[in-house]
Coordinates of C-alpha atoms and ligand atoms in Angstrom, one line a residue:
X1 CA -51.0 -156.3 68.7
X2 CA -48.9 -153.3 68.7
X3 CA -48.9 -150.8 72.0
X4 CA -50.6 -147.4 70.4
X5 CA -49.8 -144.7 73.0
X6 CA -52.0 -141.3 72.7
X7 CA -50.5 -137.7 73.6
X8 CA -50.8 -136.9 77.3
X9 CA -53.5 -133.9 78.0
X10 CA -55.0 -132.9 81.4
X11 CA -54.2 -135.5 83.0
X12 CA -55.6 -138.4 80.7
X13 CA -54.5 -140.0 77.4
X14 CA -55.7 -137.7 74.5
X15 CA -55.9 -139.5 71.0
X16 CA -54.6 -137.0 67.8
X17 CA -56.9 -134.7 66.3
X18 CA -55.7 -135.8 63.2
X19 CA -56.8 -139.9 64.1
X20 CA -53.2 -140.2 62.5
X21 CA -49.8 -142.5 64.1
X22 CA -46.3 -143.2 64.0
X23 CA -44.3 -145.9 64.4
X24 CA -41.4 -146.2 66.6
X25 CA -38.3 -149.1 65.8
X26 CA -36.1 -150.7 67.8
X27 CA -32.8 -149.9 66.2
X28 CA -31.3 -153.1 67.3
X29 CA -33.6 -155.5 66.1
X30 CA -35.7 -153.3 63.8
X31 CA -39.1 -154.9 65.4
X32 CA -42.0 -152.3 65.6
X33 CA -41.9 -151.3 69.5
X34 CA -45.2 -149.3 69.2
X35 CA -46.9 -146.4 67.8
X36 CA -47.3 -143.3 69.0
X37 CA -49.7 -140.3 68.3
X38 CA -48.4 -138.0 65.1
X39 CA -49.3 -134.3 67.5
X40 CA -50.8 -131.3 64.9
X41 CA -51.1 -127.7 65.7
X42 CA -54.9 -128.6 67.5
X43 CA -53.0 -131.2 69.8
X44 CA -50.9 -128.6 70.6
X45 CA -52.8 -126.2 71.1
X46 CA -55.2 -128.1 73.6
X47 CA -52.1 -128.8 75.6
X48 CA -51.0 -125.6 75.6
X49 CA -54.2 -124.5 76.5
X50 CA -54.6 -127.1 79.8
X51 CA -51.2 -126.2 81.0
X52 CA -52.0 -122.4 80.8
X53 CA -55.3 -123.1 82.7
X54 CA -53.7 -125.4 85.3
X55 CA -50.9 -122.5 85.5
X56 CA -54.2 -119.9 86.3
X57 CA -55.6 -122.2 88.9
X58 CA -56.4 -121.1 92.4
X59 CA -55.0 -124.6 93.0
X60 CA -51.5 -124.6 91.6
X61 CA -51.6 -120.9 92.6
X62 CA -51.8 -121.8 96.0
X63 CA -49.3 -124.5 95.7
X64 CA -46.7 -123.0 98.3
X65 CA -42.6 -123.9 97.3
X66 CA -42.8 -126.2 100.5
X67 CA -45.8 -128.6 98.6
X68 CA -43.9 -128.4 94.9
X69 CA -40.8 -129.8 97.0
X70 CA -42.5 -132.7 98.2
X71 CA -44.5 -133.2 94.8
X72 CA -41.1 -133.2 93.0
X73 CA -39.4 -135.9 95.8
X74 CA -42.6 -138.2 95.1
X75 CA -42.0 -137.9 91.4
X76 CA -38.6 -138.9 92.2
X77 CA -39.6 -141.7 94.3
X78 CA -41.9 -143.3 91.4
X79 CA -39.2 -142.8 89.0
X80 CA -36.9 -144.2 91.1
X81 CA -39.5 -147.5 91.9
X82 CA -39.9 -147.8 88.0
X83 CA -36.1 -147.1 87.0
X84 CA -36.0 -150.7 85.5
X85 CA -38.9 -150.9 83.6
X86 CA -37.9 -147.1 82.3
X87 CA -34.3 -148.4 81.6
X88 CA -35.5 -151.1 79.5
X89 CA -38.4 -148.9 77.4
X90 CA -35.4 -146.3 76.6
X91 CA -32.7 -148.9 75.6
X92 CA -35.3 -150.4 72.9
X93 CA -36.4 -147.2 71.7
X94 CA -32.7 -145.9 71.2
X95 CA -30.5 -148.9 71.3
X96 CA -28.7 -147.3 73.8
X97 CA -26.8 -150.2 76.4
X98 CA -29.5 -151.3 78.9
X99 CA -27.3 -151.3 81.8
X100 CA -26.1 -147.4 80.8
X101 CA -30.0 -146.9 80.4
X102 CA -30.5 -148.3 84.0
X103 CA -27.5 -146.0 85.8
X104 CA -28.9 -143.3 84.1
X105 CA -32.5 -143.9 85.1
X106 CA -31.4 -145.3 88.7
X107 CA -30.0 -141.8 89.2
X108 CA -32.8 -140.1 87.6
X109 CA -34.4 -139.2 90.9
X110 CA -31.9 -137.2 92.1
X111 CA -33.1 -134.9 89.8
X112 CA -35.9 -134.6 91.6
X113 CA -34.8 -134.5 94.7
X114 CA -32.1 -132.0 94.3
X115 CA -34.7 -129.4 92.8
X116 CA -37.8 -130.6 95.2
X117 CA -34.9 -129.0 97.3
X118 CA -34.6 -126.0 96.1
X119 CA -38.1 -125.0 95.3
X120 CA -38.1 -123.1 98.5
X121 CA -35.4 -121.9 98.3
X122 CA -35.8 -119.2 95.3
X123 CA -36.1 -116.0 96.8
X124 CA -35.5 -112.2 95.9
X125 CA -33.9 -109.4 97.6
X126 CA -34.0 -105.9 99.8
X127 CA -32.2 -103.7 97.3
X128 CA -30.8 -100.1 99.2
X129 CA -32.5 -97.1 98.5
X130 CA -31.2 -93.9 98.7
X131 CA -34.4 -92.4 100.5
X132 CA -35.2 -94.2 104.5
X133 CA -38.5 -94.1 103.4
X134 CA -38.7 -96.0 100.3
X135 CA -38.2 -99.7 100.2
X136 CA -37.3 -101.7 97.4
X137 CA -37.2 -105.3 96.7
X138 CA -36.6 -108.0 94.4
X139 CA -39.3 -111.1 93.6
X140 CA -39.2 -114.3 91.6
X141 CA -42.2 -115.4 90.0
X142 CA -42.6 -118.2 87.5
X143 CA -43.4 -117.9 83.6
X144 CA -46.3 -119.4 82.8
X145 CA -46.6 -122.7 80.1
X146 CA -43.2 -123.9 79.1
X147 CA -43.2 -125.8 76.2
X148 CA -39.8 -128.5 76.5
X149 CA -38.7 -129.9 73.3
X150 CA -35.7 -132.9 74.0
X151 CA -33.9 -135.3 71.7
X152 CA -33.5 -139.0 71.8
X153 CA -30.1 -139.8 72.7
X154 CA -30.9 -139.2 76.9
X155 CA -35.2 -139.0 76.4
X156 CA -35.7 -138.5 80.4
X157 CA -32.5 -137.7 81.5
X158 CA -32.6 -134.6 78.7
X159 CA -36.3 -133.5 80.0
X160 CA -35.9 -133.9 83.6
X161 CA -33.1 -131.2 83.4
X162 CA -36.3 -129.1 82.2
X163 CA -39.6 -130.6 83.7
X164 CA -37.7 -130.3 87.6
X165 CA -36.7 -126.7 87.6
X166 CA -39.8 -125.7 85.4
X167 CA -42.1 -127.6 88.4
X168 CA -40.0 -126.3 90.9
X169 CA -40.2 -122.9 89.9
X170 CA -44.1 -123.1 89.4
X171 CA -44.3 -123.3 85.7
X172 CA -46.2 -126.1 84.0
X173 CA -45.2 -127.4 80.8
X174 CA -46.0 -129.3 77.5
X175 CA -43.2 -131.5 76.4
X176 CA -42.7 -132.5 72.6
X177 CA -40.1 -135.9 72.8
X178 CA -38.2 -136.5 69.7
X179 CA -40.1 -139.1 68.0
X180 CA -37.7 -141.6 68.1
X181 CA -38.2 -142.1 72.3
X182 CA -41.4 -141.2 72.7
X183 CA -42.3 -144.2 75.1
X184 CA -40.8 -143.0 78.3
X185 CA -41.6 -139.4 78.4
X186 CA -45.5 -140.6 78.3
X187 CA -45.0 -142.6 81.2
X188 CA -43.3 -140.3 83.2
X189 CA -46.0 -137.3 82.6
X190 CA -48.5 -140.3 84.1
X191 CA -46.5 -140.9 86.9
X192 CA -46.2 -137.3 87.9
X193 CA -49.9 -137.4 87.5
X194 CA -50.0 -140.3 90.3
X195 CA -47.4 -138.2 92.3
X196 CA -50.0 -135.7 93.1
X197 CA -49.3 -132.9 90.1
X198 CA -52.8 -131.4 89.2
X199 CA -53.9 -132.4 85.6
X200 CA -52.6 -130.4 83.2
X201 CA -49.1 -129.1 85.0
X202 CA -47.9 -132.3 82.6
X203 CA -48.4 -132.1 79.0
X204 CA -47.0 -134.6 76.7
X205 CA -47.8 -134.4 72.8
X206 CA -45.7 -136.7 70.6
X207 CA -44.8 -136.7 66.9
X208 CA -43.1 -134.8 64.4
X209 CA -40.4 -131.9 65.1
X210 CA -41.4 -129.9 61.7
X211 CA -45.2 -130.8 63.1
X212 CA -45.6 -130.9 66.6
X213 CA -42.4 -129.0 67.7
X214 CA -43.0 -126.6 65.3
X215 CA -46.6 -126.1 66.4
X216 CA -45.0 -125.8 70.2
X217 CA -42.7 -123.3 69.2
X218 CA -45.3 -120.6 66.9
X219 CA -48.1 -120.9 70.3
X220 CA -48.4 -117.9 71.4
X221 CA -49.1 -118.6 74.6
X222 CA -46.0 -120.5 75.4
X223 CA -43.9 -118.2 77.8
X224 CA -40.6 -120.0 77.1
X225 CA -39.0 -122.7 75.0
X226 CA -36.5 -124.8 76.7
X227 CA -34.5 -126.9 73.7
X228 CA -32.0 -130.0 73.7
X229 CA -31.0 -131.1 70.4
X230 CA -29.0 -130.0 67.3
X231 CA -27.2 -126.3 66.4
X232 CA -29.2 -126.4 63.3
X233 CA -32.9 -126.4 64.9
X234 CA -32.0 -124.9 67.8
X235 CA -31.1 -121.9 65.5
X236 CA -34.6 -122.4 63.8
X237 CA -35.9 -122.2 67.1
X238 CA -34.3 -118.9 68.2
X239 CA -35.1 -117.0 65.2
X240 CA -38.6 -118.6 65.1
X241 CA -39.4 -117.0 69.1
X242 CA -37.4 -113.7 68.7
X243 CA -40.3 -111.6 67.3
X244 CA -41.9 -113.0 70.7
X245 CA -39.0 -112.0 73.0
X246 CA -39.7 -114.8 74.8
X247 CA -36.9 -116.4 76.8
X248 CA -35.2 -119.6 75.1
X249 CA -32.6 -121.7 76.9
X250 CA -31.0 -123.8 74.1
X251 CA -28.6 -127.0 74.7
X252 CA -27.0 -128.1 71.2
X253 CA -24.4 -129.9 69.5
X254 CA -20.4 -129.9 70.6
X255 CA -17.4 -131.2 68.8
X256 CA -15.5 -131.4 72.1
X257 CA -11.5 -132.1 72.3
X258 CA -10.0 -134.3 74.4
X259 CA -6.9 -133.5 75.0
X260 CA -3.2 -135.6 76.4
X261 CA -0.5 -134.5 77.7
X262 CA 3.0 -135.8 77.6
X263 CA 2.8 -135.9 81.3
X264 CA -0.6 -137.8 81.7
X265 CA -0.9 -141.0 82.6
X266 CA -1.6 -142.9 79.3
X267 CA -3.4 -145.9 80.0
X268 CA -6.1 -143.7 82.2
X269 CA -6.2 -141.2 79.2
X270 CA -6.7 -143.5 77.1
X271 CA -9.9 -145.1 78.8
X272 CA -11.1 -141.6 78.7
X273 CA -10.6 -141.7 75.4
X274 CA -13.0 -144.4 74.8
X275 CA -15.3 -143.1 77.1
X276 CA -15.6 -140.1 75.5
X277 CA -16.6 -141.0 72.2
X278 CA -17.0 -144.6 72.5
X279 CA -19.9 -145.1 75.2
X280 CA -23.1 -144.5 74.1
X281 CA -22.0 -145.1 70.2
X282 CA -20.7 -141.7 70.5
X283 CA -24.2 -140.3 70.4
X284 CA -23.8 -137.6 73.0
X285 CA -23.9 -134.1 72.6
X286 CA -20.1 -134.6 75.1
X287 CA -18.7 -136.8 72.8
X288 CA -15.0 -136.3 72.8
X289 CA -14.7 -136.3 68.9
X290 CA -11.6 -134.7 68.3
X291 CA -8.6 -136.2 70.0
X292 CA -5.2 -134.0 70.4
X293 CA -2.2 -136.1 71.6
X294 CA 1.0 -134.7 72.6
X295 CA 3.3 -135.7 69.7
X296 CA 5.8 -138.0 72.3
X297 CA 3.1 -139.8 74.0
X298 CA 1.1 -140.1 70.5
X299 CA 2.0 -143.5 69.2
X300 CA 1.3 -144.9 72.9
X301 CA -1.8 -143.6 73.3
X302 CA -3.0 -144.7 69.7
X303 CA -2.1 -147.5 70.0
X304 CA -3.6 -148.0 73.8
X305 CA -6.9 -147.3 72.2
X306 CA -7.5 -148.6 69.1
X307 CA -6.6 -152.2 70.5
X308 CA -9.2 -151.4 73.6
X309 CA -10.9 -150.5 70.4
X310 CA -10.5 -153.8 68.8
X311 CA -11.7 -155.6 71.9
X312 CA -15.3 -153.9 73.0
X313 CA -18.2 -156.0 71.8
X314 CA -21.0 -155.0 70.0
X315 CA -24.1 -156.5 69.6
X316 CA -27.4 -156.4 71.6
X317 CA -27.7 -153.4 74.2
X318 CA -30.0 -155.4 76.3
X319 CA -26.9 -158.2 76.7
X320 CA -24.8 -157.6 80.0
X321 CA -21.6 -158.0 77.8
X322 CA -22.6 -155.6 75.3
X323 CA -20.1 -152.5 74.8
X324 CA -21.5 -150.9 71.8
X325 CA -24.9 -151.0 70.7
X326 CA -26.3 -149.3 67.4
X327 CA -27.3 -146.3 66.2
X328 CA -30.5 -145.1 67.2
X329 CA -31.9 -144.9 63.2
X330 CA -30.8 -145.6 59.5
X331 CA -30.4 -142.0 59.3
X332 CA -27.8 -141.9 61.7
X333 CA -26.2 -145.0 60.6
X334 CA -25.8 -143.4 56.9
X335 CA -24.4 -139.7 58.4
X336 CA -21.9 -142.1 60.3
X337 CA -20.6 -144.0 57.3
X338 CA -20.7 -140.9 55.0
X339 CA -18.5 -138.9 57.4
X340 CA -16.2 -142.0 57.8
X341 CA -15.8 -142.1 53.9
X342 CA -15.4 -138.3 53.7
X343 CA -12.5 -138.1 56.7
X344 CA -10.8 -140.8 54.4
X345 CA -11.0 -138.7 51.3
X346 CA -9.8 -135.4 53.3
X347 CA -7.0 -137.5 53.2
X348 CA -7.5 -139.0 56.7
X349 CA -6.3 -142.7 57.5
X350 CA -8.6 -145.4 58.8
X351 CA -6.8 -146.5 62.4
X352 CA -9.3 -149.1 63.1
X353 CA -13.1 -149.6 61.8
X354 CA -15.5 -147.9 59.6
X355 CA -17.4 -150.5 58.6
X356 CA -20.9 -152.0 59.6
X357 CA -20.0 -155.0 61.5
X358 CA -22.0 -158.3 60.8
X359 CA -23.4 -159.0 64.8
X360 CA -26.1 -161.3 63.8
X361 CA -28.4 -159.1 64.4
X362 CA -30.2 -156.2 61.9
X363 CA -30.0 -153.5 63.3
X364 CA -27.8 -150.2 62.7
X365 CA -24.4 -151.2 64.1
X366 CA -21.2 -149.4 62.8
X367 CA -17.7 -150.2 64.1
X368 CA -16.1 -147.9 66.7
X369 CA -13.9 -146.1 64.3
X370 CA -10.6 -144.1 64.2
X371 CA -9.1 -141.8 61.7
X372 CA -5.4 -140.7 61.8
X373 CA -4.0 -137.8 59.6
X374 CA -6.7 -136.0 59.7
X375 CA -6.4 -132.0 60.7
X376 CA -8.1 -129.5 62.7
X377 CA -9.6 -127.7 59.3
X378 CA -11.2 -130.8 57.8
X379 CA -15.0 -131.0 57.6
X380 CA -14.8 -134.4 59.8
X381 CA -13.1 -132.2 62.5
X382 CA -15.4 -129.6 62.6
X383 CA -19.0 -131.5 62.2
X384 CA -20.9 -133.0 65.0
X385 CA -20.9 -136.5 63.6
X386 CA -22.8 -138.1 66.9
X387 CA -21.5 -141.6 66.3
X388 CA -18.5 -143.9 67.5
X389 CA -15.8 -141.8 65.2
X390 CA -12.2 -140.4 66.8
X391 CA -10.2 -138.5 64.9
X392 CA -6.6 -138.5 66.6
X393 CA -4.2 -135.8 66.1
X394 CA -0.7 -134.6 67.2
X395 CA 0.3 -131.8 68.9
X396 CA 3.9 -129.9 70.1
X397 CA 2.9 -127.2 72.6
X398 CA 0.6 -126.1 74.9
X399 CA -0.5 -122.8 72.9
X400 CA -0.8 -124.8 69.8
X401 CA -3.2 -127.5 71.3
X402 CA -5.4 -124.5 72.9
X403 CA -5.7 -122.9 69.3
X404 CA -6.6 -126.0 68.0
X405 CA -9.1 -127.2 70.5
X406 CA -10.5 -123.6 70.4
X407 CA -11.0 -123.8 66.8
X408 CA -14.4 -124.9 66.4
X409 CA -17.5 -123.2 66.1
X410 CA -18.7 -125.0 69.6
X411 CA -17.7 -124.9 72.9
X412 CA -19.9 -127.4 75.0
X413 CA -17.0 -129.4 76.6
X414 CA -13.2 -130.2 77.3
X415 CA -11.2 -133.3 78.6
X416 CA -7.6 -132.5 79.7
X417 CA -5.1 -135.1 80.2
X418 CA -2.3 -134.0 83.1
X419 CA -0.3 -134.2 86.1
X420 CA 0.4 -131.3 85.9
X421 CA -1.9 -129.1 88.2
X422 CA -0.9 -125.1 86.8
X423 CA -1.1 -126.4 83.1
X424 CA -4.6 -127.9 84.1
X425 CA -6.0 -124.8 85.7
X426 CA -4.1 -122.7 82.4
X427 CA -6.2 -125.3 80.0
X428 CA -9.7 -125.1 82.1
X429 CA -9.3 -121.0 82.3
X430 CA -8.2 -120.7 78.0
X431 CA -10.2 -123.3 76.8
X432 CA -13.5 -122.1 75.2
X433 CA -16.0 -124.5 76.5
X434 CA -19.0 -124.5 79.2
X435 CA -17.5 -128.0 81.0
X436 CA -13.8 -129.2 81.1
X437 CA -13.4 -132.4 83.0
X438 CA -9.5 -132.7 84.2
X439 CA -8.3 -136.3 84.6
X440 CA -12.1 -137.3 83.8
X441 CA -14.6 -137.2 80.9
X442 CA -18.3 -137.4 80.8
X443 CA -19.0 -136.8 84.5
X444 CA -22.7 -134.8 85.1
X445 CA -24.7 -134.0 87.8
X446 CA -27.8 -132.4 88.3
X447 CA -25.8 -130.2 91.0
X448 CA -23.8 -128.9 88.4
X449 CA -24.5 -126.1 86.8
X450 CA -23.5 -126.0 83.2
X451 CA -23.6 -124.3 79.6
X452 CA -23.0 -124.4 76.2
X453 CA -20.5 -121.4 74.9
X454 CA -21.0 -120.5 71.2
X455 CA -22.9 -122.5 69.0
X456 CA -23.3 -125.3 71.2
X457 CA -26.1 -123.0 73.3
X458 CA -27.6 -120.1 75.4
X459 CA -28.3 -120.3 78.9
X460 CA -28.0 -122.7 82.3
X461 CA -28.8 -126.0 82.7
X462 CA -28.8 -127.5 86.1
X463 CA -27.6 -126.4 89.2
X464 CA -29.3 -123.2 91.4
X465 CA -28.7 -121.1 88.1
X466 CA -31.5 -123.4 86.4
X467 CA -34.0 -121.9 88.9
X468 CA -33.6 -118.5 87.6
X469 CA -34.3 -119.7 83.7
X470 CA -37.6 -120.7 84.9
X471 CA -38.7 -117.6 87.2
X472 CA -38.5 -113.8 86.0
X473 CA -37.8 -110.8 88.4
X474 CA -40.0 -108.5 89.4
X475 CA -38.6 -105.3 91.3
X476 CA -40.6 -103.4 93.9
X477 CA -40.7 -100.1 95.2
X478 CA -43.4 -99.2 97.9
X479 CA -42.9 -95.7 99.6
X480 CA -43.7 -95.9 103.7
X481 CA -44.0 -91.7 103.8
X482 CA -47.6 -90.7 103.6
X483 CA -46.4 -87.0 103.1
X484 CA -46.6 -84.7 100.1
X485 CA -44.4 -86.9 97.4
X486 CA -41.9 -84.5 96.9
X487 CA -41.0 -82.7 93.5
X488 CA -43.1 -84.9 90.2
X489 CA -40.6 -83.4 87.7
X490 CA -37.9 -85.0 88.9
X491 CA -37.3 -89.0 89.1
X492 CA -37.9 -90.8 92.1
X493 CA -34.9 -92.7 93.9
Ligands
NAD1 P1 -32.9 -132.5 66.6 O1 -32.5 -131.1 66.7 O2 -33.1 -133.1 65.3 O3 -34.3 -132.8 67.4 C1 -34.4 -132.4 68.8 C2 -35.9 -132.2 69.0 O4 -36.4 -131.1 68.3 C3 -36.8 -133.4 68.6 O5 -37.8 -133.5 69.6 C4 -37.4 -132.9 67.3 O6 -38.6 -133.5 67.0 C5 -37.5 -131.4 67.6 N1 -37.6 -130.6 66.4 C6 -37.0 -130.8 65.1 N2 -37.3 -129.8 64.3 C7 -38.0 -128.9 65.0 C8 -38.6 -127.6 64.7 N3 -38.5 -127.1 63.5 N4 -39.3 -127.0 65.7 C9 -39.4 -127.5 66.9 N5 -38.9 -128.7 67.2 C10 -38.2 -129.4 66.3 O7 -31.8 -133.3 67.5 P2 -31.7 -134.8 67.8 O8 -31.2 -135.5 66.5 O9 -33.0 -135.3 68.4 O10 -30.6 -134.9 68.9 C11 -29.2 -134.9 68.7 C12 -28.7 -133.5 68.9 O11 -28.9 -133.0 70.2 C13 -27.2 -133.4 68.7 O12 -26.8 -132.3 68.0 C14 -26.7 -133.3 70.2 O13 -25.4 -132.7 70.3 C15 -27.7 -132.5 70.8 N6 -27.8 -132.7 72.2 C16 -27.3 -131.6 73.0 C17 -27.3 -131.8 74.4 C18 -26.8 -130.7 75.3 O14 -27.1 -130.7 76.5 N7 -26.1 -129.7 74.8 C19 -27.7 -133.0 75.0 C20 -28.1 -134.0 74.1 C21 -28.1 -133.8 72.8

């Protein structure tokens, strides 16, 4: 009988108001996996309403920093202990490769760690005052419920960037998973149950993002929205919380160059290459989608990576051998292959694949894919396609390739290719983006703070700035003179 896996409320499992559930796939294999709650607006609003009740608790309250710390570092440790069993649920729910799934989820506690670390550590400040008597400081409190919507492409990797600063801070939170991976973020809100979280700092509700999500993002009582997913409802989003003012830290879509230099070393580049838009399928919001070569090393390094191209194996992601598993739905699979036949009738040229390979199994596999002749300007270019698809273009000079690479409506990330240290540092300091990886590609760390520039987001992720997204300042002023307060007409200092 198939698994059926109820929202997460107060500590307990907490079937739909609506009695109704969704099904979630394996894309691979296209067997039912399990179904999962379809959340409404009363869901919602009972989660919202136990996390704003745990958040008003004498008991979470009381919680000092110090305790959050160590409740966060057992929540790592139980990940950590479970990493397997959470690689595998995440690679059948989004056909991502099982042993990407289990690095991922093997370094998943660091997340943990590195903000039960810094829990105590959030602090204000003595500001000066131009009177001896009157003292003025700074203090960082948390929000209150913050609702966490993620997407399916990195399901725990995507909310633990939220759920460990929100924690650490003192927030609690209701999370709405895509509905795609729905599987993994249930089990993690019981296992920060077990850790020793109070029911209720941990809300789960699953289902639809026009249902749920939406429902998540109209409470009124939600102090902040913290979003991973696409430009389009991340703009939804936005306008949908501004009457509110309420803050909103957005992480959305990229169409990221990857850029090579004459002077780089080719054979390195061109494993970036593949890394950047070939791992995962090419579904991540880093993928290195647009590819500028410097016209003399061009030929080389096209040729360097359509035959690694031709070589990586596709088939089942839980097979050790496995290179490229499929997409994570038929959706995705049919964006893919439109896109592929649009580049070709912008007039681009089909450098190896676009077609759905026959791997003997059903699932949504497409060919890692690259397009020639294609130009900066056409749609394929300039659209997050979020599957294996390169489109390779030349370049002559420096300035060109930094107009180029700058022309884009997003500016998430940036892959240089050089030995050439001052060009590097002129690239990192010109190019529009929130990450530029030198040498590199598709390096993360829960250390590192980073951001989306333009359309591809608002606000920190990771790092200490994370902290401050979660906590709002409060300034105060206490005067130590009980004398006459001097003149009432005129403002205090
Ligand atoms: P998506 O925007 O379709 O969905 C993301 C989440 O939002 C899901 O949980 C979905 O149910 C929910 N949602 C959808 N409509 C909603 C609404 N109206 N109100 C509230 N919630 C709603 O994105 P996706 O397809 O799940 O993920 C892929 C996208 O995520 C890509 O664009 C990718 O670039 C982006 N992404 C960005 C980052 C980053 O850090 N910048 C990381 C990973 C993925």
């Amino acid at each position: 009988m198939t698994d059926r896996l109820d929202h997460f409320i107060a500590g307990d499992h907490s079937p739909p108001a609506n009695g109704e559930y969704l099904t979630s796939t394996n894309p691979a294999t296209l067997e039912t996996l399990y179904e999962f709650a379809r959340g409404s607006a009363d869901d919602v609003a009972k989660a919202v309403d136990s996390a704003r009740r745990t958040f008003e608790t004498r008991e979470w309250r009381r919680t000092t920093p110090t305790q959050r710390g160590h409740l966060l570092r057992r929540l790592g440790d139980l990940i950590g202990e479970n990493a397997d069993e959470l690689a595998t649920l995440e690679s059948q729910d989004n056909g991502k490769l099982l042993r990407e799934m289990k690095g991922q989820l093997q370094g998943l506690p660091e997340y943990l760690y590195y903000y039960g670390g810094l829990a105590d550590k959030v602090q204000g400040s003595q500001i000066p005052t131009n009177s001896p008597e009157v003292i003025n400081f700074t203090q960082r409190e948390p929000l209150g419920v913050v609702g966490a919507i993620t997407p399916w492409n990195s399901p725990l990797t995507l909310t633990m960037s939220k759920l460990a600063p929100a924690l650490a801070a003192g927030n609690t939170l209701v999370i709405k998973p895509s509905e795609y991976t729905s599987r993994t973020v249930l089990r993690v809100a019981e296992l920060a149950y077990e850790a020793g979280f109070p029911a209720g700092a941990v809300n789960v509700v699953t289902g639809l993002g026009a249902e749920a999500g939406q429902s998540l993002v109209d409470s009124p009582q939600i102090a902040k929205i913290s979003f991973t997913g696409s430009t389009r409802t991340g703009a939804a989003i936005a306008r949908a919380v501004a009457p509110r003012f309420i803050g909103c830290t957005l992480e959305l879509g990229g169409k990221s160059p990857n850029i090579v230099f004459e002077d780089a070393d080719v054979s390195n580049a061109a494993m970036g290459v593949i890394a950047g838009i070939f791992a995962a399928a090419g579904q991540t919001c880093i993928a290195g989608s647009r590819v500028f070569a410097h016209r003399r090393i061009y030929d080389e390094l096209l040729e360097k990576v359509t035959e690694r191209a031709s070589t990586i194996v596709i088939g089942d992601p839980m097979a050790p051998e496995t290179e490229l598993g499929p997409l994570a739905f038929a959706n995705q699979l049919d964006k893919v292959e439109s896109y592929v036949h649009l580049g070709v009738d912008e007039g681009g040229r089909l450098a190896y694949g676009g077609r759905r390979p026959d791997v003997g199994l059903p699932g949504y596999f497409f060919e890692p894919t690259v397009l020639t002749d294609t130009h900066n300007e056409m749609r394929i270019c300039q659209e997050e396609i979020f599957g294996p698809v390169a489109a390779i273009m030349p370049f002559d000079t420096e300035d060109e390739v930094l107009r180029l690479a700058n022309d884009t409506e997003y500016g998430l990330a940036a892959g240089v290719w050089t030995s050439n240290l001052q060009r590097a540092m002129r690239m990192s300091q010109r190019l529009e983006a929130g990450t530029i990886w030198t040498n590199m590609y598709r390096a993360m760390s829960p250390m590192s703070p980073r951001q989306g520039f333009k359309n591809s987001g608002v606000g920190i992720e990771h790092g200490f700035e994370s902290m401050h997204e979660y906590t709002r300042l409060k300034s105060l002023w206490i005067n130590t003179d009980e004398g006459p307060l001097a003149d009432p007409f005129v403002l205090g200092r």
